[in-house]
Short mmCIF file of C-alpha atoms and ligand atoms in Angstrom, two decimals:
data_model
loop_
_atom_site.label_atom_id
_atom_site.label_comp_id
_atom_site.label_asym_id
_atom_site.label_seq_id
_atom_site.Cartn_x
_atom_site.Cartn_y
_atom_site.Cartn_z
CA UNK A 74 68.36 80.93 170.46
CA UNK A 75 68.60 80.20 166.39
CA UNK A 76 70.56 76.81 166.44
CA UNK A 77 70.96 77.32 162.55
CA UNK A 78 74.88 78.03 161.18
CA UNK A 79 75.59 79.06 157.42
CA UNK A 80 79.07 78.52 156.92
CA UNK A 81 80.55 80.27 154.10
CA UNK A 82 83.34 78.79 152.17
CA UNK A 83 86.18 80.85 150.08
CA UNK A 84 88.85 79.38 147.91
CA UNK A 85 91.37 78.11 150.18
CA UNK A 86 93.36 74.35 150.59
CA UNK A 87 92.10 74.81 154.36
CA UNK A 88 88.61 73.76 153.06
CA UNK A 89 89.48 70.41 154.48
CA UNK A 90 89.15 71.74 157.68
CA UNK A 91 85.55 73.07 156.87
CA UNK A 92 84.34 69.54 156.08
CA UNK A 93 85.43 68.49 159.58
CA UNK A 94 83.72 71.69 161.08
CA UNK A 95 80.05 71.17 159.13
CA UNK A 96 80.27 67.57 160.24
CA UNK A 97 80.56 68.56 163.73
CA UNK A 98 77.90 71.01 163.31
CA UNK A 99 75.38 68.32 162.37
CA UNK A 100 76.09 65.97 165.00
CA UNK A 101 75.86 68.25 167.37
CA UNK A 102 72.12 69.23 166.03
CA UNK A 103 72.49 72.37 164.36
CA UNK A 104 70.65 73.62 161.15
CA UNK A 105 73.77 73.59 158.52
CA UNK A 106 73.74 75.40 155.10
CA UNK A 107 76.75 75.62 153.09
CA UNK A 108 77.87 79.12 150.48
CA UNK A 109 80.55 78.49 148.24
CA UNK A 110 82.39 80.75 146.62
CA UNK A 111 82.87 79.85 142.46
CA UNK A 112 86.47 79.57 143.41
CA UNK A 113 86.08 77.46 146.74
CA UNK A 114 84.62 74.63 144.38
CA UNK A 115 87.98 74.32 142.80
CA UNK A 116 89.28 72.59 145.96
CA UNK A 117 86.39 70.40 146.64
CA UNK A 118 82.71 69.63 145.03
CA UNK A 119 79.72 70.54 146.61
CA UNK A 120 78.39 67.27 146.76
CA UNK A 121 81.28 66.79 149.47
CA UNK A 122 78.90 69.59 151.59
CA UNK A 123 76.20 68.74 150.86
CA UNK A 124 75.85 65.23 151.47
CA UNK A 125 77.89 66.73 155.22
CA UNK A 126 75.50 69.28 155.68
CA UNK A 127 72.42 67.48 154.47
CA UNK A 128 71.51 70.47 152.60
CA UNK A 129 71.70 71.61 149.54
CA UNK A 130 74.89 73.93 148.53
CA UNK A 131 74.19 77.57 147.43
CA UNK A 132 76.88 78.50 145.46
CA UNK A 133 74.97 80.89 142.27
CA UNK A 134 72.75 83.95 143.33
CA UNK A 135 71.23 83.50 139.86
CA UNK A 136 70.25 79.50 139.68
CA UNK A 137 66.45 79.29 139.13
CA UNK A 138 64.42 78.06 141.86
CA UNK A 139 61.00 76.06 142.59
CA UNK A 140 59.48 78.71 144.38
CA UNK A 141 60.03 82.32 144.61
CA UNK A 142 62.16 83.78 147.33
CA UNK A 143 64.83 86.09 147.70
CA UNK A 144 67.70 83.47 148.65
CA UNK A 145 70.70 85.46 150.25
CA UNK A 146 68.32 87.66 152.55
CA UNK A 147 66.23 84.51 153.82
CA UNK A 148 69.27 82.63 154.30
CA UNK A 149 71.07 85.80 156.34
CA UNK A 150 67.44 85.55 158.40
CA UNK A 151 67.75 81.79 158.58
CA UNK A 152 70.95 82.37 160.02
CA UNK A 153 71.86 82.22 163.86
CA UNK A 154 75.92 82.32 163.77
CA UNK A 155 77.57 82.73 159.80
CA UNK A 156 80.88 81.40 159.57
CA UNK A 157 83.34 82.08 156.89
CA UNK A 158 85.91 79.52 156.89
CA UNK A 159 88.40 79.35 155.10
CA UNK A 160 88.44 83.19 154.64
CA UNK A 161 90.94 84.50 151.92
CA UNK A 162 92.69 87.82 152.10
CA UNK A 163 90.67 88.34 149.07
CA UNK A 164 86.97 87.85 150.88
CA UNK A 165 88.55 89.34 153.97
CA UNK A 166 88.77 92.54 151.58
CA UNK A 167 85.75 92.56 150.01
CA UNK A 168 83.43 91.98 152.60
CA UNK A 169 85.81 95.16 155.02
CA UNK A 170 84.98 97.08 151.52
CA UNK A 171 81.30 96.39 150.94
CA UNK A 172 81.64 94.66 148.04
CA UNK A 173 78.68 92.28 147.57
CA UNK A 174 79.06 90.10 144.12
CA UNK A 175 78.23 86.64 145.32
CA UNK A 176 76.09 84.75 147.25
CA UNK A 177 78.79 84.45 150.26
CA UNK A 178 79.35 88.28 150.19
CA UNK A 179 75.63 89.17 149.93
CA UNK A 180 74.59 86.84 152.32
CA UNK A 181 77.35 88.13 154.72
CA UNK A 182 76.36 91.69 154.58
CA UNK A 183 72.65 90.82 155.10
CA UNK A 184 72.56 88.88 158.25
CA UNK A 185 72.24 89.88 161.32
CA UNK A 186 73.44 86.59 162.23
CA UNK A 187 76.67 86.51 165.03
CA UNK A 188 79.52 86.91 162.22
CA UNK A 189 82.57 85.00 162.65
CA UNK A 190 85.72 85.06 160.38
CA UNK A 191 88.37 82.38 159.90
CA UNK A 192 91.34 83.48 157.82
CA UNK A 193 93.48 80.92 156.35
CA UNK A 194 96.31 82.36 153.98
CA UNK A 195 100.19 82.65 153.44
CA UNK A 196 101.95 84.31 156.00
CA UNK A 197 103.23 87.27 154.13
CA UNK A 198 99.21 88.11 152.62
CA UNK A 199 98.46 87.40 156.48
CA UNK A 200 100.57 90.33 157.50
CA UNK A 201 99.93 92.43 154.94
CA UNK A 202 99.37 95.88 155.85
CA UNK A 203 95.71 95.46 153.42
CA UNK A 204 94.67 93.10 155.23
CA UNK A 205 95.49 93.87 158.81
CA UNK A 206 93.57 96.99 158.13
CA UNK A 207 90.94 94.81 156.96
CA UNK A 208 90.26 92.51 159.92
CA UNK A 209 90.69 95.72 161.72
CA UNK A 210 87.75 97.19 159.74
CA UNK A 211 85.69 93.89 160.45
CA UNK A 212 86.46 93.65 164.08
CA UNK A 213 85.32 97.42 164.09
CA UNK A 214 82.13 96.10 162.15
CA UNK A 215 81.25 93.45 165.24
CA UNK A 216 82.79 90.58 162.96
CA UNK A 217 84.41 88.20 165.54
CA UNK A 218 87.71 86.62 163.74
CA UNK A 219 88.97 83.60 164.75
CA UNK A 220 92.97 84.64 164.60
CA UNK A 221 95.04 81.83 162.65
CA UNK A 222 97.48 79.78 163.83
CA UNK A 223 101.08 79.22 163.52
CA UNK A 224 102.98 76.23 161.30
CA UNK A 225 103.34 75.05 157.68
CA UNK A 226 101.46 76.33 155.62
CA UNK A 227 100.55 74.62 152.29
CA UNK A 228 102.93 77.15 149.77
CA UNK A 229 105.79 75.27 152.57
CA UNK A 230 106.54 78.80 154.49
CA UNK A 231 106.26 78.16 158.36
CA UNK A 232 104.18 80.98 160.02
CA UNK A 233 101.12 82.43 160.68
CA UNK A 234 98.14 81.49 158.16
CA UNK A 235 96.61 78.34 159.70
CA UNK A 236 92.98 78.51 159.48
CA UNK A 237 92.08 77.63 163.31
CA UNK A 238 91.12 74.01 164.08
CA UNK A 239 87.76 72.86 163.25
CA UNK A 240 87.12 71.86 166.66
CA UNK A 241 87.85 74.95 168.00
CA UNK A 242 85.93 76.31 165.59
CA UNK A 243 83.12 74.40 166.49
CA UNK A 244 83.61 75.26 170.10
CA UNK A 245 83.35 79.18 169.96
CA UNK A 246 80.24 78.20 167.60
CA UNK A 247 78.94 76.33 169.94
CA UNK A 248 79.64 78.28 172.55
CA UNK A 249 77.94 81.51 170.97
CA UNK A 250 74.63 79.26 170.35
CA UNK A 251 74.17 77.91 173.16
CA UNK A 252 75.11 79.69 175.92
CA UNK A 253 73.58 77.84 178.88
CA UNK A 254 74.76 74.01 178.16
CA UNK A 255 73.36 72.34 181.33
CA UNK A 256 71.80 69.56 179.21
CA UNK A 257 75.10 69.01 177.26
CA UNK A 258 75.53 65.03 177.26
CA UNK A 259 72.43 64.27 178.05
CA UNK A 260 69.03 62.45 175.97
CA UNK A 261 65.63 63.72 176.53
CA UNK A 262 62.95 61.65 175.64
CA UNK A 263 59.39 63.63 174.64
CA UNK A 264 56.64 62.31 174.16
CA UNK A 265 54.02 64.98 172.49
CA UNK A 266 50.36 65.34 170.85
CA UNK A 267 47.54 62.81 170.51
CA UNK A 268 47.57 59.31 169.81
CA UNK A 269 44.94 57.96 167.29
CA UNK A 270 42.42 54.56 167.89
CA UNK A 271 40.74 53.90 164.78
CA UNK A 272 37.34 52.91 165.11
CA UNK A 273 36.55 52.08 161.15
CA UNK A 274 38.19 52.35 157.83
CA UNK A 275 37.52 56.18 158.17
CA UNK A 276 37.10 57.32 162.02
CA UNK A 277 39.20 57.34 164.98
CA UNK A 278 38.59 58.83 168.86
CA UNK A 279 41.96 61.48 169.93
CA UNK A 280 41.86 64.26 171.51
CA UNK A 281 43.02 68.06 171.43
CA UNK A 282 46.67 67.86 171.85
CA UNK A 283 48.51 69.79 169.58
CA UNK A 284 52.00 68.94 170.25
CA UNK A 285 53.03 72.18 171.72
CA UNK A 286 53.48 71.53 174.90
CA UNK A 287 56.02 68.53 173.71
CA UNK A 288 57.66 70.54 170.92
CA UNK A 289 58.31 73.57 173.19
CA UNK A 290 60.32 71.20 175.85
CA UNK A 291 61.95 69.51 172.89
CA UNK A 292 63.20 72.86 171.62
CA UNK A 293 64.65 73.69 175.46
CA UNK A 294 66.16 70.60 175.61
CA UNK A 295 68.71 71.18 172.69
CA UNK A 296 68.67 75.10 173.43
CA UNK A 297 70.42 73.78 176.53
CA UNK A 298 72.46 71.66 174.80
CA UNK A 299 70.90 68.18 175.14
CA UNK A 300 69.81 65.61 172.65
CA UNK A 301 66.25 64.77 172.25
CA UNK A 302 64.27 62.00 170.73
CA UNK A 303 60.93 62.77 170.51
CA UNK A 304 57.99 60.16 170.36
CA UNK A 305 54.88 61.90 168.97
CA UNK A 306 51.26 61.47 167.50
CA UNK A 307 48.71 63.81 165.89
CA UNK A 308 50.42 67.69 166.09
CA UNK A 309 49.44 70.53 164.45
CA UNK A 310 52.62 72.28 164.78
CA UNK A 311 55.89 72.06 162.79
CA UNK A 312 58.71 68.97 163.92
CA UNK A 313 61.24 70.31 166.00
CA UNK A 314 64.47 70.85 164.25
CA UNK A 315 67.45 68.54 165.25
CA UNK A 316 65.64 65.86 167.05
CA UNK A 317 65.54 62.11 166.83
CA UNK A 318 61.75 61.79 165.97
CA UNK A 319 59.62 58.74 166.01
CA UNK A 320 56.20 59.43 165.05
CA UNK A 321 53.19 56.93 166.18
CA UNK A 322 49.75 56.28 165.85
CA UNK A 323 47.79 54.56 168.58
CA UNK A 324 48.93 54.27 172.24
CA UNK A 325 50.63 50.80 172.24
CA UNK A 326 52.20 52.27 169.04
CA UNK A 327 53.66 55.28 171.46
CA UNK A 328 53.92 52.54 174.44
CA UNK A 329 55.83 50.23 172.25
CA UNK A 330 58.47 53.41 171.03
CA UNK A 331 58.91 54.31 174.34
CA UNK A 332 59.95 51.37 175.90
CA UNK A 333 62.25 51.07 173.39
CA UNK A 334 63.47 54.61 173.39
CA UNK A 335 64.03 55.04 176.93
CA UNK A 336 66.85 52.34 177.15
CA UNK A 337 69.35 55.32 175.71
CA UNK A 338 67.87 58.26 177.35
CA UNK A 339 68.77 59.71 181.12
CA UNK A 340 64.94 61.79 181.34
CA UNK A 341 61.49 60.55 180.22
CA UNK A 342 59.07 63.98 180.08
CA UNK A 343 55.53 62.60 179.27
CA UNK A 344 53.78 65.46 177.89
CA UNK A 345 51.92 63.88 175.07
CA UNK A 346 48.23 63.16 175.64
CA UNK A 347 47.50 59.19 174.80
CA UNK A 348 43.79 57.89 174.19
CA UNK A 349 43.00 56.04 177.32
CA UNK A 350 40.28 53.70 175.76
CA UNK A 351 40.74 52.01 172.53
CA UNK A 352 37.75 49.90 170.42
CA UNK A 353 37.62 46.51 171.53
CA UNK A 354 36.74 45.38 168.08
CA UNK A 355 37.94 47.53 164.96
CA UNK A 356 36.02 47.49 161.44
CA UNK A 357 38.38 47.69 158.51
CA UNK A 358 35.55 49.17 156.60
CA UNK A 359 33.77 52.38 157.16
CA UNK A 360 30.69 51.47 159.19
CA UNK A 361 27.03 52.24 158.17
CA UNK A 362 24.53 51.76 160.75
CA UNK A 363 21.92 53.84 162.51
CA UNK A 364 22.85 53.46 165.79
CA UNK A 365 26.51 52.39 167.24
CA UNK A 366 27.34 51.23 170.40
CA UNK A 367 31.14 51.00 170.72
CA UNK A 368 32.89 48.81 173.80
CA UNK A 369 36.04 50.31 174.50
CA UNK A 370 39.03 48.73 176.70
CA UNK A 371 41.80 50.29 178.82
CA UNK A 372 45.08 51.16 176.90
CA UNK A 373 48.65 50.43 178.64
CA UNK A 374 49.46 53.09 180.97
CA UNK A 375 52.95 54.18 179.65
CA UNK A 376 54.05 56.21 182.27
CA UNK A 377 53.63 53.75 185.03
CA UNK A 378 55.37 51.16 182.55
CA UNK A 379 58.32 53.46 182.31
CA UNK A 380 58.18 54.18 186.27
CA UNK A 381 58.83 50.43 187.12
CA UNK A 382 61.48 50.08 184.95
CA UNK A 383 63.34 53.31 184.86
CA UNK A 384 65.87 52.99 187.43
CA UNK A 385 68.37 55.67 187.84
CA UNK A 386 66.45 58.08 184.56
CA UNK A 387 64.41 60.91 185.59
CA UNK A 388 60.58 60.47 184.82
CA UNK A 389 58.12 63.53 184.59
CA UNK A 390 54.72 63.07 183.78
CA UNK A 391 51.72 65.31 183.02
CA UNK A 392 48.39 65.17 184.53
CA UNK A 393 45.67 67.25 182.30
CA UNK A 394 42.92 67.59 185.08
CA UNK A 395 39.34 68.63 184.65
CA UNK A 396 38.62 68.96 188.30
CA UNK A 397 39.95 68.00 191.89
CA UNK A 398 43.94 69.04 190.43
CA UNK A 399 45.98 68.66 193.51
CA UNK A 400 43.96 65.33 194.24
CA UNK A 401 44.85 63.42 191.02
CA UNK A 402 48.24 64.90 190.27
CA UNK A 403 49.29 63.78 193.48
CA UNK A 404 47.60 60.51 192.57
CA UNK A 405 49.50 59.94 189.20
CA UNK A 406 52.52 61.03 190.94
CA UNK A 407 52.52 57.94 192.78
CA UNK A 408 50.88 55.63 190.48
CA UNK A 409 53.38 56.28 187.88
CA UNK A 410 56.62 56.58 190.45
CA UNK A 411 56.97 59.86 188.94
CA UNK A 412 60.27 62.47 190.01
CA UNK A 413 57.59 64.94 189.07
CA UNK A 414 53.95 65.70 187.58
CA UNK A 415 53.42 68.93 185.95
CA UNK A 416 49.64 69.36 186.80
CA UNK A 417 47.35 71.13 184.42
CA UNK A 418 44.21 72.43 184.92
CA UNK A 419 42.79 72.23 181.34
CA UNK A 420 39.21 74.05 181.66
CA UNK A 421 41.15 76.97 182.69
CA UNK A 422 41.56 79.82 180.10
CA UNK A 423 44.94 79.91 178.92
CA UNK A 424 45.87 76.39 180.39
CA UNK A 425 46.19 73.33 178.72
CA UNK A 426 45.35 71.74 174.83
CA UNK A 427 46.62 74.02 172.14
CA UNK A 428 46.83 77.15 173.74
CA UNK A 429 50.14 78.99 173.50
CA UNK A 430 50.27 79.19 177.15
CA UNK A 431 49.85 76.64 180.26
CA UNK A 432 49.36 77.24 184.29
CA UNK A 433 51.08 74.29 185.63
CA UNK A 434 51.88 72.97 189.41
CA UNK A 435 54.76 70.66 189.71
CA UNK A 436 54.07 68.57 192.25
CA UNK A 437 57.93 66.51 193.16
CA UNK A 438 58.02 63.11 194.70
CA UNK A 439 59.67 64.83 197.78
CA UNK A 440 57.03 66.47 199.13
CA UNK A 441 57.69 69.86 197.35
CA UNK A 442 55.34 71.92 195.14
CA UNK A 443 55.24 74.62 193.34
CA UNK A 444 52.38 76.82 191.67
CA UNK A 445 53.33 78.44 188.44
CA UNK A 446 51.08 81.58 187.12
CA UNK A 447 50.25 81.34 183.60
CA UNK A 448 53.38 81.38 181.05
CA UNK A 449 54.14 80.64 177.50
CA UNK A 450 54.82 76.93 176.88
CA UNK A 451 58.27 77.69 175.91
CA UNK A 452 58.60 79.48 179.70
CA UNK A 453 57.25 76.72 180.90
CA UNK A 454 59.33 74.29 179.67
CA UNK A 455 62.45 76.11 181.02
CA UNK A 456 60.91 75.86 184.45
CA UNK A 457 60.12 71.92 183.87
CA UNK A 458 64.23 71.82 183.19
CA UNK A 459 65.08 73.68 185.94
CA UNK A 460 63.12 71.12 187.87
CA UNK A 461 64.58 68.08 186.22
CA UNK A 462 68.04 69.43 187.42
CA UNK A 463 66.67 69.72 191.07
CA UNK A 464 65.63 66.15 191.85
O1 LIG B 489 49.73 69.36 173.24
P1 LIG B 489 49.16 70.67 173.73
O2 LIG B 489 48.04 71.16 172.87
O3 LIG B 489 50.23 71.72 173.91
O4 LIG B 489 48.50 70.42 175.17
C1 LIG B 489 49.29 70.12 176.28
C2 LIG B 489 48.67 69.03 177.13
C3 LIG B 489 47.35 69.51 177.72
C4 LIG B 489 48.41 67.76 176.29
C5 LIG B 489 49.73 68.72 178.25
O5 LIG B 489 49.93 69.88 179.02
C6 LIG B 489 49.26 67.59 179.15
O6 LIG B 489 48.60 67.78 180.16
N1 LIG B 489 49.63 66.33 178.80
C7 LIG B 489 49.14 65.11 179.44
C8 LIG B 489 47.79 64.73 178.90
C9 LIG B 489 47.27 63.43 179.54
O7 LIG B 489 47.15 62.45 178.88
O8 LIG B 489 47.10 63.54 180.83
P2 LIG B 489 46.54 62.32 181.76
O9 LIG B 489 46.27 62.97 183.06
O10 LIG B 489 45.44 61.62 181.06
O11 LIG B 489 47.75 61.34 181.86
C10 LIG B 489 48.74 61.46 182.90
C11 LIG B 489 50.12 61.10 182.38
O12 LIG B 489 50.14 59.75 181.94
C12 LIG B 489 50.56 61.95 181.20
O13 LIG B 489 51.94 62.19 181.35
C13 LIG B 489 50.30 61.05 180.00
O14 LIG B 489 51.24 61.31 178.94
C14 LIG B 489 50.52 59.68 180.59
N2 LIG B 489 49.71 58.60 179.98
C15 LIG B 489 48.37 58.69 179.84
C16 LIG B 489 47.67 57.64 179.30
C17 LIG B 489 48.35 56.47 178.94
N3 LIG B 489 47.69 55.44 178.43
N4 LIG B 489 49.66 56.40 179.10
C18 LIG B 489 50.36 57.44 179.62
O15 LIG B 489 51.57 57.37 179.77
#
């Protein structure tokens, strides 16, 4: 699901309420972009949104731009939910009409986004017949509206014309985006990719790990509404969006975040792939010899340093096997006092470093196991949830 919101802002004292709603937004980890209309700016800057939003305000179709692109359609793609609050009778009318003459109204019309309408207006423009033919016209269109509520307005009538509450608001929102909260309130930590052990000035020993394994758990973490901080080395795919990340280099580097990190989360998921060995002696310089004979001691073994001290948190480790699977994965289960160890097989095809797909076992500390045929990552991680929520 597309955890990014574009929230469109008309000219309307309500704006107030829109701060409150993009603020919410954020914390709660969604993508935020802000459209203003010429006349919304009148009621408040936007340097107000954007320093909320932590994006930059689009407010003029015609600004120039670094790089080309054609900015209302790729922000209508960007898009997973587009909210328009405050809506005035006025945008209320032109977007029911078709008119498209800004970057709010163009934007609008181009998305395919969830639309969702928040009027805000004096009561008598509220019951105008115009524009109860107009939310009619929008409601007709798929546009959800958000109905207004009832009490003083700003002109000093009492009735209807209160933009709805930010919160709830942000509830139907949130609601709409993520559908299946069963991590709501709680704090993954993933680790992902490769650490790095330097050897000289120029060379290290890592590995294959891509990352996206880690980023696809990370991503169904806050698709089901959790919070993730995620504790990652070499990756050759793109940051999840919305996470706390801490990136590291070698494995004490990821041992030492870890430890740390784990104090405020409720589930450890070790997916990344840390160097075992590390040089016992490391040249600052880039070596220049014939021959090189390298001694190489054990790195900490994080997971079992987060299975002695993780009391009531959940703890699922990997185990990327080359042979004997069951064997070792049942081995690292209980040398790590693991809940679970997703078991991967990584000589198989389609299993393992930086394919798109894995074939995992979960092996669970009560005796139960499960073989998985091969899936996307992002599948996979679902399933790895699913099991979290059964221990
Ligand atoms: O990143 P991708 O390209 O998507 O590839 C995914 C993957 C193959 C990296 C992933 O599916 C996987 O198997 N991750 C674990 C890799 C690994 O280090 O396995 P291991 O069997 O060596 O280690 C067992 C467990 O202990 C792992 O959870 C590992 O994170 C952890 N470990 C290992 C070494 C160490 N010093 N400290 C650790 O905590």
């Amino acid at each position: 699901m597309n955890k990014n919101v574009v929230v469109g802002v008309t000219g309307g004292i309500a704006v107030y309420k829109t701060c409150e709603l993009v603020s919410r937004l954020v914390k709660a980890g969604y993508g935020v972009k802000v459209v203003m209309t010429e006349h919304a700016k009148e009621f408040v800057t936007p340097l107000t949104f954007e320093t909320l939003s932590k994006n930059a305000v689009i407010c003029d179709m015609f600004a120039p731009k670094p790089h080309f692109e054609v900015e209302h359609i790729s922000l209508a793609k960007w898009a997973g939910a587009y909210v328009i609050a405050p809506a005035t009778a006025n945008v209320i009318a032109k977007i029911a009409g078709g008119v498209a003459d800004d970057m709010l109204t163009t934007s609008f019309m181009a998305t395919e986004a969830v639309r969702i309408v928040c009027p805000a207006m004096n009561t008598q423009m509220y019951r105008d017949e115009a524009t109860q033919k107009n939310l009619q016209t929008l409601k007709d269109h798929g546009v959800r509206i958000l109905e207004p509520g009832v009490g003083r307005l700003a002109c000093g009538d009492v009735g209807v014309g209160r933009m709805e509450e930010p919160e709830e608001i942000f509830r139907y929102v949130d609601e709409v985006l993520t559908p299946n909260p069963d991590f709501r309130g709680k704090r993954v930590l993933v680790t992902a990719g490769g650490t790095e052990e330097d050897i000289d000035g120029v060379r290290f020993i890592g590995n294959r790990s891509s990352g996206k394994m880690g980023v696809a758990i990370a991503e169904a973490v806050m698709e089901r509404g959790g919070e993730v901080t995620f504790v990652y080395g070499k990756i050759s795919v793109p940051l999840p969006k919305g996470v706390k990340a801490v990136h590291v280099v070698s494995t004490q580097d990821m041992y030492d975040a870890v430890l740390k990190e784990m104090e405020d989360c409720d589930v450890i998921i070790k997916s990344a792939a840390p160097a075992d060995y590390r040089v016992k002696e490391k040249f600052t310089s880039k070596i220049k010899s014939d021959t090189l004979t390298l001694e190489l001691v054990k790195n900490p073994d994080i997971a079992k340093a987060v299975g002695e001290k993780k009391g009531n948190r959940i703890l699922v480790a990997f185990a990327a096997e080359t042979d004997n699977l069951l064997l070792n994965a049942q081995q690292k289960l209980f040398k790590k006092n693991a809940d679970i160890v997703v078991a991967n097989d990584v000589t198989e095809p389609g299993a393992g470093f930086n394919s798109d797909t894995n074939i995992a076992t979960l092996l669970y500390a009560d005796g139960r196991m499960e073989c998985l045929p091969m899936m996307d990552k992002r599948e996979l991680a679902d399933v790895i949830l699913d099991a979290v929520k059964s221990v």
